[in-house]
Each structure stands twice: as structure tokens, then as C-alpha cells.
Short mmCIF file of C-alpha atoms in Angstrom, two decimals:
data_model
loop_
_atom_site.label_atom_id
_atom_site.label_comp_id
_atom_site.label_asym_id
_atom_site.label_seq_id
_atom_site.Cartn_x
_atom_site.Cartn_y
_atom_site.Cartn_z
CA UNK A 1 108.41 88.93 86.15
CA UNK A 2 105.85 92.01 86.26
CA UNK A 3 107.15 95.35 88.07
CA UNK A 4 104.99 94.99 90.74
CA UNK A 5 106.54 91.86 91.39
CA UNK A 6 110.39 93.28 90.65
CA UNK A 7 109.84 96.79 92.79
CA UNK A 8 106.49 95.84 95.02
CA UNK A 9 107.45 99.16 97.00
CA UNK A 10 107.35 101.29 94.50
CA UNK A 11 104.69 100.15 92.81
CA UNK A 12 102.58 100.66 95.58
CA UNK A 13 103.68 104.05 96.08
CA UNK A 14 103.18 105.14 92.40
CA UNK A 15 99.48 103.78 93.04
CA UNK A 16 99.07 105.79 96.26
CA UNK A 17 100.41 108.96 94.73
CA UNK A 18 98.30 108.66 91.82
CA UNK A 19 94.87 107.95 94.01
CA UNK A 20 96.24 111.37 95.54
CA UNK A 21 96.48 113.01 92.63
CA UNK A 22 93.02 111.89 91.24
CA UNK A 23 91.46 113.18 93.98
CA UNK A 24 92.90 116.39 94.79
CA UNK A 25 92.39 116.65 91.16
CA UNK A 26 88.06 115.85 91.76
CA UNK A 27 87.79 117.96 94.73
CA UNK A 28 88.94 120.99 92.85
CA UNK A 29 86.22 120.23 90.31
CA UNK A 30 84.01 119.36 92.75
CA UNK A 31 84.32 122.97 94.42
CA UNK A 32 84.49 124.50 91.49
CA UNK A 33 81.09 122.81 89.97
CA UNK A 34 79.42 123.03 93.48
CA UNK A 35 78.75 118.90 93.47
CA UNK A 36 76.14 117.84 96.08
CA UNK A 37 77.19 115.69 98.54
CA UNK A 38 77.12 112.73 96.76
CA UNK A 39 80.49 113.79 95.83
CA UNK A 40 81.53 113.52 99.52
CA UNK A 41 81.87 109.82 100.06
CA UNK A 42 83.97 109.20 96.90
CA UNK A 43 86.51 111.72 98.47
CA UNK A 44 86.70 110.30 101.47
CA UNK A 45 87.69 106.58 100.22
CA UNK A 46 89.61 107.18 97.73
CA UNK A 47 91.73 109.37 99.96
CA UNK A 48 91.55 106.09 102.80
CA UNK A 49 92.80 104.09 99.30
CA UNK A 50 95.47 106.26 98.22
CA UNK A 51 96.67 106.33 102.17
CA UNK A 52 96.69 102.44 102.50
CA UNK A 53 99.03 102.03 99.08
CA UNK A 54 101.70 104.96 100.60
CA UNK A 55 101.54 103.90 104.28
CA UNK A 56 99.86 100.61 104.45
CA UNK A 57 101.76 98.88 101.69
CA UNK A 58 104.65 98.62 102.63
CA UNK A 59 103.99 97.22 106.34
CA UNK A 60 101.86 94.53 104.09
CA UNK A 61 104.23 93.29 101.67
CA UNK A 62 107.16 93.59 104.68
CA UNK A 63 105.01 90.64 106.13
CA UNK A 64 104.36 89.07 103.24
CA UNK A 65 107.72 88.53 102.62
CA UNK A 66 108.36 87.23 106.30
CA UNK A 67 105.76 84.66 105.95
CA UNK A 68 107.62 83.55 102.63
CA UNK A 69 108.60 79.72 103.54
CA UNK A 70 111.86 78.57 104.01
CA UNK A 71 114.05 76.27 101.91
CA UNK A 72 111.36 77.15 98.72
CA UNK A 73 113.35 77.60 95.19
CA UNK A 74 111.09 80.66 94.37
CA UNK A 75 107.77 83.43 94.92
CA UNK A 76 105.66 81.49 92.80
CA UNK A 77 106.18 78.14 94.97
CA UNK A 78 106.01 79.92 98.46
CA UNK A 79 102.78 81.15 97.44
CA UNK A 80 101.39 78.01 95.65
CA UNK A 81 102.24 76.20 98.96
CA UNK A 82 100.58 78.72 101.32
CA UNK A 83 97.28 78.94 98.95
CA UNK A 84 97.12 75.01 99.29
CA UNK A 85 97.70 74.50 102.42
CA UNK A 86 94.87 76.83 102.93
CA UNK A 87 92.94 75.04 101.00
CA UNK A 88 93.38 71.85 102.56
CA UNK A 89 92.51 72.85 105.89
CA UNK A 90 89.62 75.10 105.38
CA UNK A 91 87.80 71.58 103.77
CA UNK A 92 88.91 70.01 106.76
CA UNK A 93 87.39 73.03 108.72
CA UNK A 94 90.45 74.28 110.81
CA UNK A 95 90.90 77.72 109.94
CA UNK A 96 88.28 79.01 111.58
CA UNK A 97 87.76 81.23 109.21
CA UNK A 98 84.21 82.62 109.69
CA UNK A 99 85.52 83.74 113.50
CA UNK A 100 88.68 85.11 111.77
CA UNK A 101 86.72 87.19 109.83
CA UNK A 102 84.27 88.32 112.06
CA UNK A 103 87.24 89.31 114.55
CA UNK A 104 88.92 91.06 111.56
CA UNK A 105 85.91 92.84 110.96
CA UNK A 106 85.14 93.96 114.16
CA UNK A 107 88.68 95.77 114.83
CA UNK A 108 88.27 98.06 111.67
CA UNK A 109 85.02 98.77 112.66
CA UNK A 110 86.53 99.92 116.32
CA UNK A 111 89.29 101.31 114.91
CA UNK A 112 87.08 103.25 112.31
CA UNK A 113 84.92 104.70 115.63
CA UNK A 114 87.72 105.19 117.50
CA UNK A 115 88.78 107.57 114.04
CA UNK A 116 85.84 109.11 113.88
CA UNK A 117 85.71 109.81 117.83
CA UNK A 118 89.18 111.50 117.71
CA UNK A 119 88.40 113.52 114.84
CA UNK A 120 84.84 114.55 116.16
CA UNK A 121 87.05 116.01 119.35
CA UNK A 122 90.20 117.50 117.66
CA UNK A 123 92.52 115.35 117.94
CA UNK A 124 93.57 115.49 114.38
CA UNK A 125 96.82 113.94 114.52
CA UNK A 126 95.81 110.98 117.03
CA UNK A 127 92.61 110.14 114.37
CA UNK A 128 95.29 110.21 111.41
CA UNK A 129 97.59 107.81 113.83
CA UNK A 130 94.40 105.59 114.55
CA UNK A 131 93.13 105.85 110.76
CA UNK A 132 96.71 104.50 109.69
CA UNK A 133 96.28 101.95 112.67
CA UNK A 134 92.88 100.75 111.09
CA UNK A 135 94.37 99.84 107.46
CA UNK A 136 97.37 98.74 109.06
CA UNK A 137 96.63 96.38 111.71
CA UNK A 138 93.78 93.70 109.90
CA UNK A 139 96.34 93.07 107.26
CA UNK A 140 99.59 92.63 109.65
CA UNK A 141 96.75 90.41 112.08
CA UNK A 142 95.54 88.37 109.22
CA UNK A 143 98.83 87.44 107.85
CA UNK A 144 99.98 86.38 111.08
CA UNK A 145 97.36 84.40 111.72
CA UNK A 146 97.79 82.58 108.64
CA UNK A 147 101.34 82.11 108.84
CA UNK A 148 100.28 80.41 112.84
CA UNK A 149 97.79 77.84 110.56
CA UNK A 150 100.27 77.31 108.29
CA UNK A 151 103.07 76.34 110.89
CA UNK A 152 100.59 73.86 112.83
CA UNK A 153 99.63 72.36 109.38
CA UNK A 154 103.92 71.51 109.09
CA UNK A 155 103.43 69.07 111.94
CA UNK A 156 106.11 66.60 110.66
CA UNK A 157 109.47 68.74 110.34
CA UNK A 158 112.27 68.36 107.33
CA UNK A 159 109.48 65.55 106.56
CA UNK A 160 111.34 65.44 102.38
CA UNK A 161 113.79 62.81 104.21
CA UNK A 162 110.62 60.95 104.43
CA UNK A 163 109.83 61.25 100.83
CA UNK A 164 111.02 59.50 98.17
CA UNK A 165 111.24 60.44 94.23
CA UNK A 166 111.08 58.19 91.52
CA UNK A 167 111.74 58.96 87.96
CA UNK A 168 112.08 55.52 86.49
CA UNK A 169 108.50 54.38 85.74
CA UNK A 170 106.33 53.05 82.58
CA UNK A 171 104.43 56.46 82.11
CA UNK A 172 101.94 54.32 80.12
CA UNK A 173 101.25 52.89 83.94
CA UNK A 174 99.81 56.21 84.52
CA UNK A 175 96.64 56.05 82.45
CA UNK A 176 95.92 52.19 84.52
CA UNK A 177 96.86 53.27 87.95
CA UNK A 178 94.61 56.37 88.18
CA UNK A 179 97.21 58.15 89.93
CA UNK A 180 96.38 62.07 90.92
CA UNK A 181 98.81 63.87 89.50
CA UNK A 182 99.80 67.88 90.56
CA UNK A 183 100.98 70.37 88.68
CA UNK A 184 103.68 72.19 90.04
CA UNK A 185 105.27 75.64 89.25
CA UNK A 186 109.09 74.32 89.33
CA UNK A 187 110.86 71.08 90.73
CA UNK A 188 109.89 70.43 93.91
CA UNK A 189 112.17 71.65 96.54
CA UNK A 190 112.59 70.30 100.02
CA UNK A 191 109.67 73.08 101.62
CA UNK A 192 107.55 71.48 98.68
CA UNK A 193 108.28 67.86 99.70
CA UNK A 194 107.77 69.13 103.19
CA UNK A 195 104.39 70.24 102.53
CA UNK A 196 103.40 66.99 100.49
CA UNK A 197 104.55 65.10 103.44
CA UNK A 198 102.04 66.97 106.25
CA UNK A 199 98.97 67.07 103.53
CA UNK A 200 99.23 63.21 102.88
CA UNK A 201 100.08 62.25 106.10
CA UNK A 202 96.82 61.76 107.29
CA UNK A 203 96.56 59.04 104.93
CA UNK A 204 99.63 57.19 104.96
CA UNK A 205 99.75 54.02 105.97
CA UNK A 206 103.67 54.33 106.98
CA UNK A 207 105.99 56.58 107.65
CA UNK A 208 107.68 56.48 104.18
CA UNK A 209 106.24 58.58 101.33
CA UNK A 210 106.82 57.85 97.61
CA UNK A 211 106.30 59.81 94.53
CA UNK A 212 106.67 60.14 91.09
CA UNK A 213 108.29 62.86 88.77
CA UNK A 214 107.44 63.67 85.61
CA UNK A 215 107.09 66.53 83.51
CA UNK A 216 104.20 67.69 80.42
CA UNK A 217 107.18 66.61 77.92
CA UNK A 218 106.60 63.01 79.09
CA UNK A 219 103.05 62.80 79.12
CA UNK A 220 102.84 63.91 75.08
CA UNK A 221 104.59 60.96 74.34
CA UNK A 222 101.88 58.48 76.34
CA UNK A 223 99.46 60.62 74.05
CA UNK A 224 98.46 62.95 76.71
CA UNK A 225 98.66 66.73 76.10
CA UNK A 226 97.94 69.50 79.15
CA UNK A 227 96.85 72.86 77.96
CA UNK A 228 97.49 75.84 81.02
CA UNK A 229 95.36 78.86 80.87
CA UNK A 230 98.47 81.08 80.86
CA UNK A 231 101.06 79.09 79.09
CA UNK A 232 99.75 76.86 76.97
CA UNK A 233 100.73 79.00 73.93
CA UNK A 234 104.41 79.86 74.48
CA UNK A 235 105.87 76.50 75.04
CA UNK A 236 107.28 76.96 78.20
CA UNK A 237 105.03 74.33 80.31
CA UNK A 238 107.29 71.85 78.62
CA UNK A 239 109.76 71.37 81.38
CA UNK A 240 107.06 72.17 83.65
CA UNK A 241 106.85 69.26 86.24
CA UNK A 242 104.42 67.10 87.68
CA UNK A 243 104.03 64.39 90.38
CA UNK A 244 102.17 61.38 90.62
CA UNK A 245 100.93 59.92 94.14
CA UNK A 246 100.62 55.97 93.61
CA UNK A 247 97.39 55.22 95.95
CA UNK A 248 99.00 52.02 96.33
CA UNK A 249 100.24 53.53 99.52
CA UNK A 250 97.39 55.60 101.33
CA UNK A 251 94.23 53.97 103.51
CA UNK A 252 91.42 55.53 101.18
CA UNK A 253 88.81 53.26 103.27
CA UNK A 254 85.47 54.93 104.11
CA UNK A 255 85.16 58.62 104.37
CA UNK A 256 89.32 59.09 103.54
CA UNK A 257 88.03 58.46 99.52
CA UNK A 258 85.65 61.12 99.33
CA UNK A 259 87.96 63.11 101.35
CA UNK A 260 91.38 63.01 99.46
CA UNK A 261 89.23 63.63 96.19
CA UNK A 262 87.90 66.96 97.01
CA UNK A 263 91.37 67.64 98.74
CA UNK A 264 92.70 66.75 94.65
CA UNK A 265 90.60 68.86 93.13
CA UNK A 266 91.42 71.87 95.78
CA UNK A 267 94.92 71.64 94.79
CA UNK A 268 94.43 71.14 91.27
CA UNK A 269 95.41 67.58 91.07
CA UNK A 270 93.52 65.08 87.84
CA UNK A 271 93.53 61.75 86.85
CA UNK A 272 94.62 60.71 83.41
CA UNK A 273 92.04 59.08 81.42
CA UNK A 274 92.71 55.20 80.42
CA UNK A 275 91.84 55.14 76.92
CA UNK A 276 94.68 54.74 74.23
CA UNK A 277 93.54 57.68 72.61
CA UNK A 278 95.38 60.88 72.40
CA UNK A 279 93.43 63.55 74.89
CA UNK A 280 93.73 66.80 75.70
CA UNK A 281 93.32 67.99 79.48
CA UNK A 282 92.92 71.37 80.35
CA UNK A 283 94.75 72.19 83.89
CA UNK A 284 93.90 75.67 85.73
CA UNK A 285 96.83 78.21 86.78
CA UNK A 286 99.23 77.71 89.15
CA UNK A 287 99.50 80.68 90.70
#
């Protein structure tokens, strides 16, 4: 684990401080050197940097913590789930996105007039208040919004009683069946199983969900070998697991197909090839 990840806080603050430093450290030369006003606008942002990593970053990664999901066995699988269920709904066109944006935009744009109004008149303490306001607020606004998507998406809840795992299975089957299979960054906890549950849902055709676990170790022996961007040299995606989703049990008919494919491919999911012949597949990140 990085130390941003171990002290987010004061990473963040070391970042901030240092921004502050570099440019205090510019503007003196700046004066000193008489630079032209080009020298102006790199001032100015760099100071509006250095004051979102002090003030701003902390209000950020307080709510990113808050929208961590329950009942998940670590960081890494909190944030794999939110990515994906992202993911998953913006190709089925429910996050709104493109308003979200255009919303978030337009509040730092008011907020940034609002600023430059307060400033223009005096007020210098009420345009540092609204300046902090205009870092501030998108974030803490965005991240709430996305935690909202991400609890509507949960439809079904404590839906891993629905879901059953199976270990016992002819991994040779795999390369015949065609079944997707998903990385995953640890063994799947109950807010993982949960979140399985809601994204296949739509294409169950009962109320009971079954899947298979296996891990890289396994596939090597049917002659398959997975090669990770970021740990395919140390070893340690050995114990890494995986999960299969036999087909056998979801109503692919018509427009579903096409559908659950690109849904796959969002999350990362692949097929195993049916030859005999050892092959090596190449899997992205799973962070």
C-alpha cells in the first residue's frame, strides 16, 4: 500500500504546502525579473491548486470514505465495485451523465462569478469563503450523486443469499462452455455477491444465481495462463480469484446478447478460448 493510500490526509497536505511553496517561491522571481503578465495566470491557479489539496482534500476523501460500501473485505474492492457499477449503467444510459456534468459545471462557474464579484467589491474574506465553496462543493455534489446511482443500482438487498458458489467443476468445461469469466481483486465478499446479483439480474431467468470460483492457479493447469499489467511479474496473481457465470442460466435472446457482451467487456470479463493449446491471455488492471 502507497502513502497516499496509508496517510491520504497528509499526503494531500504535503502537496498543498508544496504548490504554496512553489509559488510564493515564482512570484518572488517574478517581481524580481519584472515578468509580463503572462506570469499572472500561472499564479493564480496554482495558488486555487495548492488551496484545493489543504482545504478541499480533506472534505473529498472524508466523502470518499463515506461512500465506501458496506460489508466489502477491502479499498481495492469498494472501488472496483463502484467503477463497475458505473460502468454498467452509463451503457445502459442511466447516469445522466452529460446533465450531471453540465450542472457540475455550471455551479463552479457561479461560484467562480460570485468570487470574482466579492472580490471586485471588498469583501475579501466572503470571496475566500465562496472560492473555498467553489472547489469544495462540485466534488462533495458529485460524490453524492454517485453514491444516489449507486444505491438505486442495489435494487435487490443482501441479494448474496441469492447467489450460489460452486467450486467443484471440470475446469476443462471452461474452454466448451464459453463462460465470461471476471477477474476480481480478492474473494468475493457478500457486497461483491451483492453487486453481481443487481448487474445480472436483468437477465436472470429466476431468482437463484449461480457461480463459479476459481482462481489463475487453476486455469495454468487447463493450459491457460493470464498475464496482469501490474502483477504479472511478481507472482502474486496466483491466488488471485476469478468467477465464471454459466449462461446456462440467463435469457440472452435478442438485444440481451449484444447487451451483456459489451456489459463483459466494461467490467473486464473474457472468454477462454477452446483450443487444447496452451494460450496466454492478457487481462487489464483491476483497479
Amino acid at each position: 500500500m502507497s502513502f497516499s493510500q496509508r496517510h491520504p490526509y497528509l499526503f494531500w497536505q504535503l502537496v498543498g504546502w508544496g504548490l504554496t511553496l512553489v509559488d510564493f517561491a515564482f512570484l518572488v522571481v517574478a517581481a524580481l525579473n519584472d515578468f509580463s503578465e503572462w506570469s499572472y495566470p500561472i499564479i493564480v491557479f496554482t495558488f486555487i491548486a495548492a488551496l484545493f489539496a489543504i482545504i478541499g482534500s480533506p472534505f473529498f476523501v472524508y466523502w470518499s470514505r463515506r461512500s465506501r460500501l458496506p460489508q466489502t473485505s477491502s479499498e481495492t474492492e469498494s472501488r472496483v465495485i463502484r467503477n463497475d457499477i458505473t460502468s454498467i449503467l452509463m451503457l445502459r444510459k442511466k447516469t445522466y451523465a452529460t446533465m450531471m456534468c453540465i450542472a457540475m459545471v455550471a455551479l463552479v462557474i457561479g461560484l467562480a462569478y460570485v468570487t470574482y464579484m466579492l472580490g471586485e467589491y471588498g469583501h475579501i474574506l466572503l470571496g475566500f469563503v465562496s472560492m473555498v465553496f467553489m472547489i469544495v462543493i462540485p466534488f462533495i455534489a458529485c460524490e453524492r450523486y454517485l453514491a444516489f446511482v449507486r444505491k438505486r443500482f442495489l435494487v435487490v438487498k443482501d441479494a448474496a443469499q441469492f447467489v450460489r458458489m460452486r467450486d467443484a467443476y471440470y475446469l476443462s468445461d471452461l474452454r466448451s462452455t464459453r463462460m465470461p469469466i471476471l477477474p476480481l481483486p480478492n474473494e468475493p465478499s457478500d457486497a461483491m455477491l451483492d453487486f453481481l446479483y443487481n448487474w445480472l439480474r436483468r437477465y436472470l431467468m429466476s431468482s437463484q444465481l449461480t457461480l463459479i470460483s476459481a482462481t489463475y492457479a487453476d486455469l495454468r493447469r487447463i493450459g491457460i495462463v493470464l498475464a496482469s499489467n501490474d502483477t504479472a511479474e511478481d507472482g502474486q496473481e496466483m491466488n488471485s480469484s476469478l468467477i465464471a457465470i454459466p449462461k446456462h442460466q440467463l435469457d440472452l435472446s435478442g438485444a440481451n446478447r449484444a447487451q451483456f457482451d459489451k456489459e463483459c467487456r466494461a467490467l473486464g470479463a473474457f472468454d477462454l478460448p477452446t483450443g487444447s493449446q496452451t494460450t496466454d491471455i492478457r487481462v487489464g488492471n483491476l483497479a
